[in-house]
Amino acid sequence: MPSHKQRLFYLDWVRALATILIVIAHFNNPVLTNRPAFPNAPFGIYIGDLGVSQFLIISGAALMYTYEDEEHLDLKTFFWKRFKSIYPMFWIAFAIANAYSFVVSRGSSASRAPKLSLILSLIGMDGYLSNAGLSTFYILGEWFLGFIVFFYIVFPLLRYGVIHHPWITAGLGLAAYAATLLLHPHLGQMPESLLLTTRIPELCFGMYFVRYVNTVSHPVALIAALLLVFQALTGQIPGSFAVTVVGMASFLLLVWISRWIEYRPIKIIVGSISNYSYAIFLVHHLVIKQMFAIVPAERVIGSLSVYVLFFVDILVIAALSYLLQRLNKGTMIYVRSMFTGFDKTLQKQARA
């Protein structure tokens, strides 16, 4: 079992900013793509890609920070904790979203997917595999949810490699990454950027950073900032490679910035966004979609009203995220209460 460790502010800081970037990306796109309310391609890459890159790096960093001190990773405990952190809240949100969709559509189903594909929703893979061209019941969670499940599956192996064979693991990861960018393998219609091998450098970067670095010096921060400025002005770094490089440089700069803003008011706000990030991730896209259905984009585009709408979206997302997290916690306690003392009851019955 991992011992209780001090919370690192920079982990919350990067996760909170990544959450905000993802929300902005889905507010801008696809409705406001031609006239986005916020910059749509900072540092020469899509704002959503930047947010996802930060999420991936922080996911690797956070898991390594939690489990780096264990001599042997207890796989049963690890996977059970990952299961509880993802699926119950996703199932609750999925059920509520589909119930809402059923009512507002006057009893018709928005999806014509085969009923068997509900299995993909059950395991959180509907959003991910819909990008490969499969017909699913995807309604929330994005592709990232399915991707992070894959990461959790391979994390024990990556952790072992990063701790015990860091150079070999780095070499193999970079080789898989390079092969993916050069050979462009296809999984149906799955975009290259969604493949695990394309994102291995970001995941491992976070893991290596926590394990062997854990701080950013002034010269490194300066180099990262100059790299971001160069890419913003020239866009010379192409495609998926740009996402990787910009993501890593942004992470280093954000970690450096975190040391200068670690004051209680900021920590409280950042900690709150970070704490509710998964709930926000689940509800935000559907909220934004429904708000644009109520307030047509042509009424607000190009005016200050678009920022009023964004503020309203934030309020609704915040409220629903809070309620979803509370509902998830209450449901978990309720279900757990059903089985409290269950093993002892079985043992007594067996002895009787």
mmCIF file of C-alpha atoms in Angstrom:
data_model
loop_
_atom_site.group_PDB
_atom_site.id
_atom_site.type_symbol
_atom_site.label_atom_id
_atom_site.label_comp_id
_atom_site.label_asym_id
_atom_site.label_seq_id
_atom_site.Cartn_x
_atom_site.Cartn_y
_atom_site.Cartn_z
ATOM 1 C CA MET A 1 0.000 0.000 0.000
ATOM 2 C CA PRO A 2 1.407 3.433 -0.893
ATOM 3 C CA SER A 3 2.084 5.581 2.140
ATOM 4 C CA HIS A 4 0.376 8.948 2.430
ATOM 5 C CA LYS A 5 2.555 11.493 0.625
ATOM 6 C CA GLN A 6 2.535 15.263 0.650
ATOM 7 C CA ARG A 7 0.422 16.742 -2.132
ATOM 8 C CA LEU A 8 2.533 18.428 -4.811
ATOM 9 C CA PHE A 9 1.159 21.789 -5.880
ATOM 10 C CA TYR A 10 2.557 21.604 -9.389
ATOM 11 C CA LEU A 11 0.612 18.400 -10.068
ATOM 12 C CA ASP A 12 -2.656 20.142 -9.156
ATOM 13 C CA TRP A 13 -1.597 23.277 -11.031
ATOM 14 C CA VAL A 14 -0.933 21.497 -14.325
ATOM 15 C CA ARG A 15 -4.048 19.313 -14.004
ATOM 16 C CA ALA A 16 -6.226 22.376 -13.356
ATOM 17 C CA LEU A 17 -4.849 24.237 -16.364
ATOM 18 C CA ALA A 18 -5.257 21.145 -18.546
ATOM 19 C CA THR A 19 -8.893 20.947 -17.466
ATOM 20 C CA ILE A 20 -9.469 24.580 -18.413
ATOM 21 C CA LEU A 21 -7.796 24.078 -21.798
ATOM 22 C CA ILE A 22 -10.044 21.109 -22.582
ATOM 23 C CA VAL A 23 -13.184 23.068 -21.672
ATOM 24 C CA ILE A 24 -12.072 25.997 -23.840
ATOM 25 C CA ALA A 25 -11.303 23.631 -26.725
ATOM 26 C CA HIS A 26 -14.821 22.227 -26.723
ATOM 27 C CA PHE A 27 -16.358 25.682 -26.347
ATOM 28 C CA ASN A 28 -14.415 26.876 -29.397
ATOM 29 C CA ASN A 29 -14.978 23.758 -31.482
ATOM 30 C CA PRO A 30 -16.775 22.839 -33.614
ATOM 31 C CA VAL A 31 -19.403 25.602 -33.293
ATOM 32 C CA LEU A 32 -17.016 28.571 -33.122
ATOM 33 C CA THR A 33 -14.181 27.120 -35.198
ATOM 34 C CA ASN A 34 -14.209 29.932 -37.763
ATOM 35 C CA ARG A 35 -14.394 32.671 -35.115
ATOM 36 C CA PRO A 36 -13.193 31.110 -31.848
ATOM 37 C CA ALA A 37 -13.812 32.952 -28.607
ATOM 38 C CA PHE A 38 -10.333 32.024 -27.357
ATOM 39 C CA PRO A 39 -7.025 31.278 -29.109
ATOM 40 C CA ASN A 40 -7.486 27.955 -30.866
ATOM 41 C CA ALA A 41 -3.892 27.033 -31.637
ATOM 42 C CA PRO A 42 -1.457 28.293 -28.975
ATOM 43 C CA PHE A 43 2.161 27.499 -29.788
ATOM 44 C CA GLY A 44 1.159 26.191 -33.203
ATOM 45 C CA ILE A 45 -0.923 23.228 -31.992
ATOM 46 C CA TYR A 46 -4.647 22.750 -31.363
ATOM 47 C CA ILE A 47 -5.595 23.914 -27.874
ATOM 48 C CA GLY A 48 -7.308 20.590 -27.152
ATOM 49 C CA ASP A 49 -4.114 18.727 -28.036
ATOM 50 C CA LEU A 50 -2.191 20.929 -25.608
ATOM 51 C CA GLY A 51 -4.673 20.182 -22.834
ATOM 52 C CA VAL A 52 -4.604 16.438 -23.494
ATOM 53 C CA SER A 53 -0.804 16.458 -23.577
ATOM 54 C CA GLN A 54 -0.709 18.072 -20.122
ATOM 55 C CA PHE A 55 -3.215 15.519 -18.845
ATOM 56 C CA LEU A 56 -1.095 12.648 -20.128
ATOM 57 C CA ILE A 57 2.121 13.994 -18.641
ATOM 58 C CA ILE A 58 0.452 14.684 -15.307
ATOM 59 C CA SER A 59 -1.175 11.230 -15.318
ATOM 60 C CA GLY A 60 2.220 9.577 -15.612
ATOM 61 C CA ALA A 61 3.715 11.925 -13.026
ATOM 62 C CA ALA A 62 0.912 11.494 -10.482
ATOM 63 C CA LEU A 63 0.893 7.689 -10.652
ATOM 64 C CA MET A 64 4.667 7.491 -10.385
ATOM 65 C CA TYR A 65 4.632 9.867 -7.411
ATOM 66 C CA THR A 66 2.041 7.685 -5.691
ATOM 67 C CA TYR A 67 3.680 4.321 -6.348
ATOM 68 C CA GLU A 68 7.408 4.989 -6.826
ATOM 69 C CA ASP A 69 8.403 3.992 -3.268
ATOM 70 C CA GLU A 70 6.800 0.547 -3.293
ATOM 71 C CA GLU A 71 9.309 -2.271 -3.685
ATOM 72 C CA HIS A 72 6.672 -4.461 -5.314
ATOM 73 C CA LEU A 73 3.501 -2.996 -6.777
ATOM 74 C CA ASP A 74 0.428 -4.782 -5.431
ATOM 75 C CA LEU A 75 -1.391 -5.284 -8.742
ATOM 76 C CA LYS A 76 -4.686 -6.302 -7.167
ATOM 77 C CA THR A 77 -4.819 -3.150 -5.023
ATOM 78 C CA PHE A 78 -3.576 -0.937 -7.856
ATOM 79 C CA PHE A 79 -6.157 -2.061 -10.400
ATOM 80 C CA TRP A 80 -8.970 -2.026 -7.842
ATOM 81 C CA LYS A 81 -8.177 1.595 -6.955
ATOM 82 C CA ARG A 82 -7.987 2.554 -10.629
ATOM 83 C CA PHE A 83 -11.316 0.819 -11.227
ATOM 84 C CA LYS A 84 -12.994 2.738 -8.409
ATOM 85 C CA SER A 85 -11.512 6.029 -9.562
ATOM 86 C CA ILE A 86 -12.895 5.709 -13.096
ATOM 87 C CA TYR A 87 -15.889 3.469 -13.589
ATOM 88 C CA PRO A 88 -18.514 4.234 -10.909
ATOM 89 C CA MET A 89 -18.613 7.951 -11.719
ATOM 90 C CA PHE A 90 -18.551 7.238 -15.447
ATOM 91 C CA TRP A 91 -21.455 4.789 -15.169
ATOM 92 C CA ILE A 92 -23.507 7.260 -13.135
ATOM 93 C CA ALA A 93 -22.822 10.091 -15.596
ATOM 94 C CA PHE A 94 -23.504 7.796 -18.570
ATOM 95 C CA ALA A 95 -26.855 6.699 -17.142
ATOM 96 C CA ILE A 96 -27.957 10.256 -16.335
ATOM 97 C CA ALA A 97 -26.816 11.601 -19.726
ATOM 98 C CA ASN A 98 -28.714 8.904 -21.608
ATOM 99 C CA ALA A 99 -31.812 9.396 -19.458
ATOM 100 C CA TYR A 100 -31.685 13.131 -20.183
ATOM 101 C CA SER A 101 -31.163 12.490 -23.899
ATOM 102 C CA PHE A 102 -34.106 10.070 -23.936
ATOM 103 C CA VAL A 103 -36.424 12.653 -22.373
ATOM 104 C CA VAL A 104 -35.401 15.676 -24.468
ATOM 105 C CA SER A 105 -35.620 13.602 -27.662
ATOM 106 C CA ARG A 106 -39.172 12.593 -26.686
ATOM 107 C CA GLY A 107 -38.382 8.936 -26.219
ATOM 108 C CA SER A 108 -36.150 8.291 -29.207
ATOM 109 C CA SER A 109 -32.607 6.966 -28.948
ATOM 110 C CA ALA A 110 -29.880 9.211 -30.291
ATOM 111 C CA SER A 111 -27.730 6.188 -31.163
ATOM 112 C CA ARG A 112 -28.406 3.469 -33.704
ATOM 113 C CA ALA A 113 -25.476 1.402 -32.484
ATOM 114 C CA PRO A 114 -25.816 -2.371 -32.053
ATOM 115 C CA LYS A 115 -27.021 -3.250 -28.562
ATOM 116 C CA LEU A 116 -23.927 -5.412 -28.078
ATOM 117 C CA SER A 117 -21.777 -2.286 -28.275
ATOM 118 C CA LEU A 118 -23.111 -1.316 -24.838
ATOM 119 C CA ILE A 119 -20.278 -3.513 -23.591
ATOM 120 C CA LEU A 120 -17.872 -0.874 -24.920
ATOM 121 C CA SER A 121 -19.689 1.760 -22.865
ATOM 122 C CA LEU A 122 -19.574 -0.490 -19.812
ATOM 123 C CA ILE A 123 -15.770 -0.634 -19.992
ATOM 124 C CA GLY A 124 -15.381 3.040 -20.962
ATOM 125 C CA MET A 125 -14.110 2.315 -24.469
ATOM 126 C CA ASP A 126 -17.028 3.690 -26.490
ATOM 127 C CA GLY A 127 -15.541 7.148 -27.047
ATOM 128 C CA TYR A 128 -12.099 5.798 -27.879
ATOM 129 C CA LEU A 129 -13.235 3.111 -30.323
ATOM 130 C CA SER A 130 -15.784 5.375 -31.989
ATOM 131 C CA ASN A 131 -12.719 7.123 -33.414
ATOM 132 C CA ALA A 132 -11.804 3.845 -35.114
ATOM 133 C CA GLY A 133 -15.112 3.897 -36.969
ATOM 134 C CA LEU A 134 -17.074 1.602 -34.660
ATOM 135 C CA SER A 135 -20.723 2.397 -33.987
ATOM 136 C CA THR A 136 -21.109 2.874 -30.227
ATOM 137 C CA PHE A 137 -23.369 4.463 -27.617
ATOM 138 C CA TYR A 138 -20.766 7.141 -26.915
ATOM 139 C CA ILE A 139 -22.300 10.213 -25.290
ATOM 140 C CA LEU A 140 -19.641 11.447 -22.840
ATOM 141 C CA GLY A 141 -16.135 10.730 -21.612
ATOM 142 C CA GLU A 142 -14.289 11.431 -24.871
ATOM 143 C CA TRP A 143 -11.601 9.168 -26.321
ATOM 144 C CA PHE A 144 -9.307 10.063 -23.449
ATOM 145 C CA LEU A 145 -11.186 7.847 -20.990
ATOM 146 C CA GLY A 146 -10.555 4.692 -23.001
ATOM 147 C CA PHE A 147 -6.973 5.733 -23.604
ATOM 148 C CA ILE A 148 -6.266 6.231 -19.911
ATOM 149 C CA VAL A 149 -7.614 2.729 -19.234
ATOM 150 C CA PHE A 150 -4.944 1.390 -21.598
ATOM 151 C CA PHE A 151 -2.350 3.450 -19.743
ATOM 152 C CA TYR A 152 -3.418 2.015 -16.398
ATOM 153 C CA ILE A 153 -3.051 -1.481 -17.855
ATOM 154 C CA VAL A 154 0.542 -0.884 -18.987
ATOM 155 C CA PHE A 155 1.572 1.352 -16.060
ATOM 156 C CA PRO A 156 2.926 -1.471 -13.850
ATOM 157 C CA LEU A 157 5.246 -2.530 -16.677
ATOM 158 C CA LEU A 158 6.294 1.050 -17.433
ATOM 159 C CA ARG A 159 6.868 1.721 -13.743
ATOM 160 C CA TYR A 160 9.125 -1.318 -13.442
ATOM 161 C CA GLY A 161 11.078 -0.240 -16.501
ATOM 162 C CA VAL A 162 11.442 3.409 -15.450
ATOM 163 C CA ILE A 163 12.661 2.425 -11.968
ATOM 164 C CA HIS A 164 14.860 -0.580 -12.738
ATOM 165 C CA HIS A 165 15.881 -0.105 -16.392
ATOM 166 C CA PRO A 166 15.439 3.607 -17.143
ATOM 167 C CA TRP A 167 17.699 3.812 -20.195
ATOM 168 C CA ILE A 168 16.368 0.690 -21.868
ATOM 169 C CA THR A 169 12.775 1.727 -21.187
ATOM 170 C CA ALA A 170 13.382 5.212 -22.584
ATOM 171 C CA GLY A 171 15.011 3.732 -25.673
ATOM 172 C CA LEU A 172 12.177 1.292 -26.316
ATOM 173 C CA GLY A 173 9.564 3.996 -25.775
ATOM 174 C CA LEU A 174 11.269 6.384 -28.191
ATOM 175 C CA ALA A 175 11.698 3.592 -30.748
ATOM 176 C CA ALA A 176 7.978 2.765 -30.604
ATOM 177 C CA TYR A 177 7.160 6.470 -30.893
ATOM 178 C CA ALA A 178 9.466 6.997 -33.873
ATOM 179 C CA ALA A 179 8.134 3.893 -35.626
ATOM 180 C CA THR A 180 4.570 5.154 -35.200
ATOM 181 C CA LEU A 181 5.353 8.591 -36.640
ATOM 182 C CA LEU A 182 7.306 7.116 -39.567
ATOM 183 C CA LEU A 183 5.125 4.125 -40.459
ATOM 184 C CA HIS A 184 1.698 5.652 -39.685
ATOM 185 C CA PRO A 185 -0.023 2.416 -38.582
ATOM 186 C CA HIS A 186 -3.815 2.365 -38.789
ATOM 187 C CA LEU A 187 -6.451 0.916 -36.479
ATOM 188 C CA GLY A 188 -9.516 1.373 -38.630
ATOM 189 C CA GLN A 189 -10.079 5.122 -38.829
ATOM 190 C CA MET A 190 -8.241 5.778 -35.552
ATOM 191 C CA PRO A 191 -6.179 8.975 -35.739
ATOM 192 C CA GLU A 192 -2.471 8.495 -35.164
ATOM 193 C CA SER A 193 -2.575 10.862 -32.186
ATOM 194 C CA LEU A 194 -4.845 8.467 -30.267
ATOM 195 C CA LEU A 195 -2.494 5.487 -30.408
ATOM 196 C CA LEU A 196 -0.727 4.502 -27.194
ATOM 197 C CA THR A 197 2.677 4.422 -28.904
ATOM 198 C CA THR A 198 2.214 8.034 -30.056
ATOM 199 C CA ARG A 199 1.636 9.199 -26.483
ATOM 200 C CA ILE A 200 4.217 7.009 -24.721
ATOM 201 C CA PRO A 201 6.791 9.858 -24.565
ATOM 202 C CA GLU A 202 4.366 12.142 -22.698
ATOM 203 C CA LEU A 203 3.293 9.441 -20.242
ATOM 204 C CA CYS A 204 6.882 8.393 -19.567
ATOM 205 C CA PHE A 205 8.080 12.001 -19.430
ATOM 206 C CA GLY A 206 5.863 12.607 -16.422
ATOM 207 C CA MET A 207 7.059 9.389 -14.795
ATOM 208 C CA TYR A 208 10.750 10.154 -15.358
ATOM 209 C CA PHE A 209 10.297 13.741 -14.187
ATOM 210 C CA VAL A 210 8.871 12.704 -10.819
ATOM 211 C CA ARG A 211 11.332 9.859 -10.345
ATOM 212 C CA TYR A 212 14.577 11.562 -11.318
ATOM 213 C CA VAL A 213 14.088 15.342 -11.633
ATOM 214 C CA ASN A 214 11.126 16.844 -9.736
ATOM 215 C CA THR A 215 12.223 20.446 -10.223
ATOM 216 C CA VAL A 216 12.867 22.854 -13.098
ATOM 217 C CA SER A 217 15.881 25.151 -13.055
ATOM 218 C CA HIS A 218 15.844 28.684 -14.444
ATOM 219 C CA PRO A 219 17.914 27.784 -17.563
ATOM 220 C CA VAL A 220 15.608 24.864 -18.394
ATOM 221 C CA ALA A 221 12.536 27.075 -17.955
ATOM 222 C CA LEU A 222 14.106 29.681 -20.243
ATOM 223 C CA ILE A 223 14.844 27.088 -22.928
ATOM 224 C CA ALA A 224 11.278 25.763 -22.682
ATOM 225 C CA ALA A 225 9.866 29.291 -22.999
ATOM 226 C CA LEU A 226 12.064 30.081 -26.017
ATOM 227 C CA LEU A 227 11.007 26.836 -27.682
ATOM 228 C CA LEU A 228 7.342 27.711 -27.192
ATOM 229 C CA VAL A 229 7.866 31.216 -28.588
ATOM 230 C CA PHE A 230 9.726 29.788 -31.591
ATOM 231 C CA GLN A 231 6.923 27.332 -32.357
ATOM 232 C CA ALA A 232 4.242 29.989 -31.841
ATOM 233 C CA LEU A 233 5.950 32.335 -34.310
ATOM 234 C CA THR A 234 7.087 29.830 -36.929
ATOM 235 C CA GLY A 235 5.102 26.602 -36.572
ATOM 236 C CA GLN A 236 8.161 24.773 -37.872
ATOM 237 C CA ILE A 237 7.694 21.666 -35.718
ATOM 238 C CA PRO A 238 5.115 19.489 -37.508
ATOM 239 C CA GLY A 239 2.205 17.216 -36.587
ATOM 240 C CA SER A 240 2.239 14.810 -33.673
ATOM 241 C CA PHE A 241 5.885 15.626 -32.973
ATOM 242 C CA ALA A 242 4.876 19.239 -32.327
ATOM 243 C CA VAL A 243 2.257 18.115 -29.803
ATOM 244 C CA THR A 244 4.873 16.053 -27.963
ATOM 245 C CA VAL A 245 7.514 18.785 -27.913
ATOM 246 C CA VAL A 246 5.140 21.636 -27.076
ATOM 247 C CA GLY A 247 3.452 19.509 -24.413
ATOM 248 C CA MET A 248 6.736 18.726 -22.671
ATOM 249 C CA ALA A 249 8.019 22.298 -22.922
ATOM 250 C CA SER A 250 4.728 23.652 -21.568
ATOM 251 C CA PHE A 251 4.827 21.223 -18.667
ATOM 252 C CA LEU A 252 8.364 22.264 -17.708
ATOM 253 C CA LEU A 253 7.462 25.946 -17.875
ATOM 254 C CA LEU A 254 4.283 25.416 -15.835
ATOM 255 C CA VAL A 255 6.185 23.505 -13.158
ATOM 256 C CA TRP A 256 8.688 26.370 -12.972
ATOM 257 C CA ILE A 257 5.862 28.931 -12.725
ATOM 258 C CA SER A 258 4.192 26.936 -9.947
ATOM 259 C CA ARG A 259 6.927 27.797 -7.453
ATOM 260 C CA TRP A 260 6.139 31.512 -7.797
ATOM 261 C CA ILE A 261 2.379 31.286 -7.299
ATOM 262 C CA GLU A 262 2.085 28.790 -4.465
ATOM 263 C CA TYR A 263 -0.047 30.979 -2.212
ATOM 264 C CA ARG A 264 -3.074 29.822 -0.271
ATOM 265 C CA PRO A 265 -5.828 31.550 -2.332
ATOM 266 C CA ILE A 266 -4.363 30.183 -5.562
ATOM 267 C CA LYS A 267 -3.793 26.746 -4.033
ATOM 268 C CA ILE A 268 -7.435 26.570 -2.936
ATOM 269 C CA ILE A 269 -8.768 27.459 -6.407
ATOM 270 C CA VAL A 270 -6.298 25.208 -8.210
ATOM 271 C CA GLY A 271 -6.928 22.366 -5.772
ATOM 272 C CA SER A 272 -10.686 22.622 -6.300
ATOM 273 C CA ILE A 273 -10.429 22.464 -10.093
ATOM 274 C CA SER A 274 -7.961 19.593 -9.839
ATOM 275 C CA ASN A 275 -10.157 17.712 -7.380
ATOM 276 C CA TYR A 276 -13.198 17.973 -9.653
ATOM 277 C CA SER A 277 -11.276 17.561 -12.924
ATOM 278 C CA TYR A 278 -12.616 14.089 -13.711
ATOM 279 C CA ALA A 279 -16.215 15.122 -13.075
ATOM 280 C CA ILE A 280 -15.657 18.248 -15.189
ATOM 281 C CA PHE A 281 -14.161 16.075 -17.895
ATOM 282 C CA LEU A 282 -17.282 13.891 -17.934
ATOM 283 C CA VAL A 283 -19.934 16.617 -18.018
ATOM 284 C CA HIS A 284 -18.435 19.616 -19.809
ATOM 285 C CA HIS A 285 -18.824 18.570 -23.451
ATOM 286 C CA LEU A 286 -22.484 17.651 -23.083
ATOM 287 C CA VAL A 287 -23.199 20.877 -21.185
ATOM 288 C CA ILE A 288 -21.540 22.994 -23.878
ATOM 289 C CA LYS A 289 -23.432 21.150 -26.612
ATOM 290 C CA GLN A 290 -26.773 21.665 -24.874
ATOM 291 C CA MET A 291 -26.066 25.339 -24.182
ATOM 292 C CA PHE A 292 -25.349 25.986 -27.857
ATOM 293 C CA ALA A 293 -28.619 24.212 -28.670
ATOM 294 C CA ILE A 294 -30.422 26.717 -26.431
ATOM 295 C CA VAL A 295 -28.387 29.783 -27.455
ATOM 296 C CA PRO A 296 -27.577 29.578 -31.201
ATOM 297 C CA ALA A 297 -23.993 30.467 -32.013
ATOM 298 C CA GLU A 298 -25.006 33.100 -34.584
ATOM 299 C CA ARG A 299 -26.560 35.157 -31.782
ATOM 300 C CA VAL A 300 -23.362 35.439 -29.784
ATOM 301 C CA ILE A 301 -20.489 34.882 -32.196
ATOM 302 C CA GLY A 302 -18.201 37.869 -32.568
ATOM 303 C CA SER A 303 -19.679 39.748 -29.601
ATOM 304 C CA LEU A 304 -19.191 40.033 -25.859
ATOM 305 C CA SER A 305 -22.217 37.780 -25.452
ATOM 306 C CA VAL A 306 -20.079 34.783 -26.326
ATOM 307 C CA TYR A 307 -18.080 35.329 -23.129
ATOM 308 C CA VAL A 308 -21.275 35.643 -21.108
ATOM 309 C CA LEU A 309 -22.323 32.284 -22.549
ATOM 310 C CA PHE A 310 -18.933 30.825 -21.642
ATOM 311 C CA PHE A 311 -19.334 32.091 -18.074
ATOM 312 C CA VAL A 312 -22.791 30.516 -17.877
ATOM 313 C CA ASP A 313 -21.325 27.257 -19.198
ATOM 314 C CA ILE A 314 -18.674 27.350 -16.477
ATOM 315 C CA LEU A 315 -21.311 27.855 -13.780
ATOM 316 C CA VAL A 316 -23.399 24.927 -15.035
ATOM 317 C CA ILE A 317 -20.347 22.692 -15.460
ATOM 318 C CA ALA A 318 -19.153 23.554 -11.942
ATOM 319 C CA ALA A 319 -22.554 22.822 -10.408
ATOM 320 C CA LEU A 320 -23.043 19.525 -12.244
ATOM 321 C CA SER A 321 -19.473 18.409 -11.526
ATOM 322 C CA TYR A 322 -19.978 19.078 -7.827
ATOM 323 C CA LEU A 323 -23.287 17.189 -7.817
ATOM 324 C CA LEU A 324 -21.849 14.288 -9.808
ATOM 325 C CA GLN A 325 -18.919 13.898 -7.434
ATOM 326 C CA ARG A 326 -21.206 14.026 -4.392
ATOM 327 C CA LEU A 327 -23.585 11.523 -6.001
ATOM 328 C CA ASN A 328 -20.693 9.217 -6.817
ATOM 329 C CA LYS A 329 -19.377 9.394 -3.253
ATOM 330 C CA GLY A 330 -22.819 8.729 -1.800
ATOM 331 C CA THR A 331 -23.413 5.830 -4.176
ATOM 332 C CA MET A 332 -20.069 4.257 -3.301
ATOM 333 C CA ILE A 333 -20.844 4.500 0.427
ATOM 334 C CA TYR A 334 -24.316 3.052 -0.143
ATOM 335 C CA VAL A 335 -23.039 0.104 -2.183
ATOM 336 C CA ARG A 336 -20.205 -0.521 0.278
ATOM 337 C CA SER A 337 -22.711 -0.628 3.136
ATOM 338 C CA MET A 338 -24.464 -3.545 1.434
ATOM 339 C CA PHE A 339 -21.364 -5.677 1.829
ATOM 340 C CA THR A 340 -20.059 -4.475 5.197
ATOM 341 C CA GLY A 341 -19.546 -7.555 7.321
ATOM 342 C CA PHE A 342 -20.598 -9.773 4.408
ATOM 343 C CA ASP A 343 -17.443 -11.912 4.627
ATOM 344 C CA LYS A 344 -17.924 -12.397 8.373
ATOM 345 C CA THR A 345 -21.526 -13.494 7.792
ATOM 346 C CA LEU A 346 -20.400 -16.078 5.260
ATOM 347 C CA GLN A 347 -17.760 -17.367 7.672
ATOM 348 C CA LYS A 348 -20.354 -17.762 10.446
ATOM 349 C CA GLN A 349 -22.697 -19.610 8.092
ATOM 350 C CA ALA A 350 -19.872 -21.902 7.008
ATOM 351 C CA ARG A 351 -19.055 -22.772 10.635
ATOM 352 C CA ALA A 352 -22.727 -23.399 11.518
#
